[in-house]
Tab-separated table of C-alpha atoms in Angstrom:
chain	number	residue	atom	x	y	z
K	1	MET	CA	36.211	26.615	-28.193
K	2	PHE	CA	38.812	24.761	-26.151
K	3	GLU	CA	40.313	27.786	-24.441
K	4	LEU	CA	40.103	26.287	-20.957
K	5	PHE	CA	42.121	23.227	-21.900
K	6	ASP	CA	45.614	22.807	-23.250
K	7	ILE	CA	44.559	20.568	-26.147
K	8	SER	CA	46.338	20.585	-29.490
K	9	LYS	CA	44.418	20.913	-32.768
K	10	GLU	CA	45.202	17.285	-33.564
K	11	GLU	CA	43.837	16.149	-30.200
K	12	GLN	CA	40.721	18.308	-30.683
K	13	GLU	CA	40.030	16.670	-34.041
K	14	LYS	CA	40.638	13.223	-32.576
K	15	ILE	CA	38.123	13.926	-29.784
K	16	LEU	CA	35.518	15.295	-32.193
K	17	LYS	CA	36.041	12.385	-34.602
K	18	GLN	CA	35.434	9.891	-31.811
K	19	ALA	CA	32.302	11.763	-30.680
K	20	ARG	CA	31.014	11.774	-34.263
K	21	ARG	CA	31.712	8.039	-34.556
K	22	VAL	CA	29.745	7.254	-31.391
K	23	LEU	CA	26.817	9.453	-32.426
K	24	SER	CA	26.852	8.233	-36.031
K	25	GLY	CA	26.440	4.687	-34.803
K	26	TYR	CA	23.483	5.651	-32.606
K	27	ARG	CA	20.799	5.040	-35.261
K	28	HIS	CA	22.138	1.544	-36.000
K	29	LEU	CA	22.521	0.779	-32.306
K	30	LYS	CA	18.983	1.956	-31.553
K	31	ARG	CA	17.614	-0.103	-34.435
K	32	ALA	CA	19.493	-3.215	-33.289
K	33	TYR	CA	18.190	-2.651	-29.767
K	34	THR	CA	14.612	-2.301	-31.011
K	35	LEU	CA	14.890	-5.363	-33.249
K	36	SER	CA	16.389	-7.501	-30.484
K	37	MET	CA	13.506	-6.648	-28.152
K	38	PRO	CA	10.959	-9.227	-29.406
K	39	GLN	CA	13.341	-12.116	-28.699
K	40	ALA	CA	14.177	-10.828	-25.222
K	41	HIS	CA	10.653	-9.641	-24.508
K	42	THR	CA	9.511	-12.948	-23.037
K	43	GLN	CA	12.607	-13.492	-20.885
K	44	HIS	CA	12.699	-13.042	-17.107
K	45	TYR	CA	14.697	-9.920	-16.153
K	46	GLY	CA	15.111	-10.403	-12.402
K	47	GLY	CA	18.697	-10.824	-11.229
K	48	VAL	CA	20.188	-10.721	-14.709
K	49	SER	CA	23.857	-9.893	-14.883
K	50	THR	CA	25.142	-8.104	-17.980
K	51	SER	CA	28.709	-8.958	-17.073
K	52	LYS	CA	30.246	-11.259	-19.665
K	53	THR	CA	32.153	-13.106	-16.948
K	54	ARG	CA	29.201	-13.741	-14.606
K	55	ARG	CA	26.571	-15.311	-16.814
K	56	THR	CA	24.352	-17.956	-15.372
K	57	SER	CA	23.059	-20.882	-17.377
K	58	ASN	CA	19.479	-19.526	-17.492
K	59	GLU	CA	20.443	-16.231	-19.195
K	60	SER	CA	19.977	-16.436	-22.935
K	61	PRO	CA	22.504	-14.792	-25.274
K	62	GLU	CA	19.622	-12.827	-26.837
K	63	LEU	CA	18.687	-11.362	-23.465
K	64	ILE	CA	22.297	-10.454	-22.701
K	65	ARG	CA	22.635	-8.752	-26.112
K	66	TYR	CA	19.377	-6.876	-25.570
K	67	LEU	CA	20.506	-5.598	-22.170
K	68	GLU	CA	23.978	-4.641	-23.409
K	69	LEU	CA	22.521	-2.747	-26.383
K	70	GLY	CA	20.092	-1.026	-24.022
K	71	GLU	CA	22.937	0.125	-21.791
K	72	LYS	CA	24.841	1.549	-24.764
K	73	VAL	CA	21.778	3.359	-26.128
K	74	GLU	CA	20.949	4.750	-22.688
K	75	LYS	CA	24.518	5.956	-22.096
K	76	ILE	CA	24.502	7.882	-25.394
K	77	GLU	CA	21.038	9.347	-24.741
K	78	GLN	CA	21.981	10.427	-21.217
K	79	ALA	CA	25.162	12.127	-22.435
K	80	VAL	CA	23.220	13.954	-25.179
K	81	GLU	CA	20.582	15.112	-22.684
K	82	ARG	CA	23.294	16.721	-20.555
K	83	VAL	CA	24.538	18.851	-23.480
K	84	GLU	CA	23.215	22.409	-23.220
K	85	ASN	CA	22.237	22.867	-26.883
K	86	ASN	CA	21.518	19.221	-27.568
K	87	GLU	CA	19.088	19.933	-30.427
K	88	TYR	CA	22.108	20.164	-32.754
K	89	LEU	CA	23.115	16.609	-31.859
K	90	LYS	CA	19.568	15.271	-31.854
K	91	ASN	CA	18.779	16.709	-35.284
K	92	LYS	CA	22.070	15.638	-36.833
K	93	TYR	CA	22.571	12.182	-35.321
K	94	MET	CA	19.468	10.930	-33.537
K	95	ARG	CA	16.516	11.599	-35.814
K	96	ALA	CA	15.155	8.624	-37.731
K	97	ASP	CA	15.541	10.441	-41.046
K	98	GLU	CA	18.888	11.844	-42.092
K	99	VAL	CA	18.942	15.507	-43.039
K	100	SER	CA	21.930	17.206	-44.663
K	101	GLN	CA	23.925	19.639	-42.592
K	102	GLY	CA	23.091	22.435	-45.043
K	103	GLU	CA	19.390	21.778	-44.589
K	104	LEU	CA	19.773	21.657	-40.804
K	105	ALA	CA	21.596	24.995	-40.897
K	106	ARG	CA	18.859	26.507	-43.039
K	107	LEU	CA	16.139	25.200	-40.729
K	108	SER	CA	17.935	26.566	-37.668
K	109	GLY	CA	18.248	30.002	-39.268
K	110	TYR	CA	22.037	30.089	-39.245
K	111	GLU	CA	24.637	30.132	-41.975
K	112	ILE	CA	26.427	26.819	-42.414
K	113	SER	CA	29.634	28.082	-40.778
K	114	ARG	CA	27.793	29.333	-37.684
K	115	TYR	CA	25.748	26.128	-37.487
K	116	SER	CA	28.955	24.058	-37.782
K	117	HIS	CA	30.489	26.060	-34.946
K	118	PHE	CA	27.522	25.331	-32.653
K	119	LEU	CA	27.592	21.672	-33.667
K	120	ARG	CA	31.308	21.415	-32.811
K	121	ILE	CA	30.647	22.912	-29.388
K	122	ALA	CA	27.820	20.426	-28.795
K	123	LEU	CA	30.080	17.568	-29.947
K	124	PHE	CA	32.800	18.657	-27.547
K	125	ASP	CA	30.274	18.842	-24.694
K	126	PHE	CA	29.022	15.377	-25.630
K	127	SER	CA	32.578	14.046	-25.570
K	128	VAL	CA	32.938	15.357	-22.018
K	129	PHE	CA	29.686	13.794	-20.808
K	130	TYR	CA	30.306	10.516	-22.661
K	131	ASP	CA	33.781	10.291	-21.079
K	132	ILE	CA	35.686	10.458	-24.358
K	133	ILE	CA	37.928	13.120	-22.854
K	134	ASP	CA	40.160	12.007	-20.024
K	135	PHE	CA	40.631	15.101	-17.884
K	136	SER	CA	43.559	13.536	-16.050
K	137	ASN	CA	45.653	14.255	-19.172
K	138	CYS	CA	44.517	17.884	-19.516
K	139	ASP	CA	45.989	20.977	-17.975
K	140	ILE	CA	43.270	23.380	-16.928
K	141	LYS	CA	44.181	27.044	-17.124
K	142	ILE	CA	42.710	29.138	-14.339
K	143	GLU	CA	43.130	32.863	-14.191
K	144	THR	CA	42.223	34.851	-11.109
K	145	VAL	CA	40.755	38.277	-11.269
K	146	SER	CA	40.859	40.564	-8.276
K	147	VAL	CA	38.028	42.994	-7.833
K	148	SER	CA	38.092	45.850	-5.390
K	149	ARG	CA	35.278	48.069	-4.319
K	150	ALA	CA	35.676	51.793	-4.759
K	151	GLN	CA	35.557	53.634	-1.425
């Protein structure tokens, strides 16, 4: 799965663990964002800074929390949307109801091992799009192939 990158098994597991942690927290983050909306709903949004260092006196802490949660939720959703086979991530981590991995594999028509393989690939792709992987630390292997036309 990681053939293009010189990443050790330990580093692969660390990357996947971090991706799982981010996605596992999505449901709670989304719920907190939804629940914080009624308090922030009546606030004025124009010119609001989400920077913790540049708050003005008229910005309520509830509004700041709402906007910060919204940014986090949006960042996760955007990264998931960029993943090619994102249905694995959406079904596993983003649905309102939790379904076991065995049930998800059965519903997808794959054996659990094959389903797990596809899920790991989707998690790795997510980690790339969510900026969990720092490519400045990776060596990319590039092989050239020469092709000649027969005369």
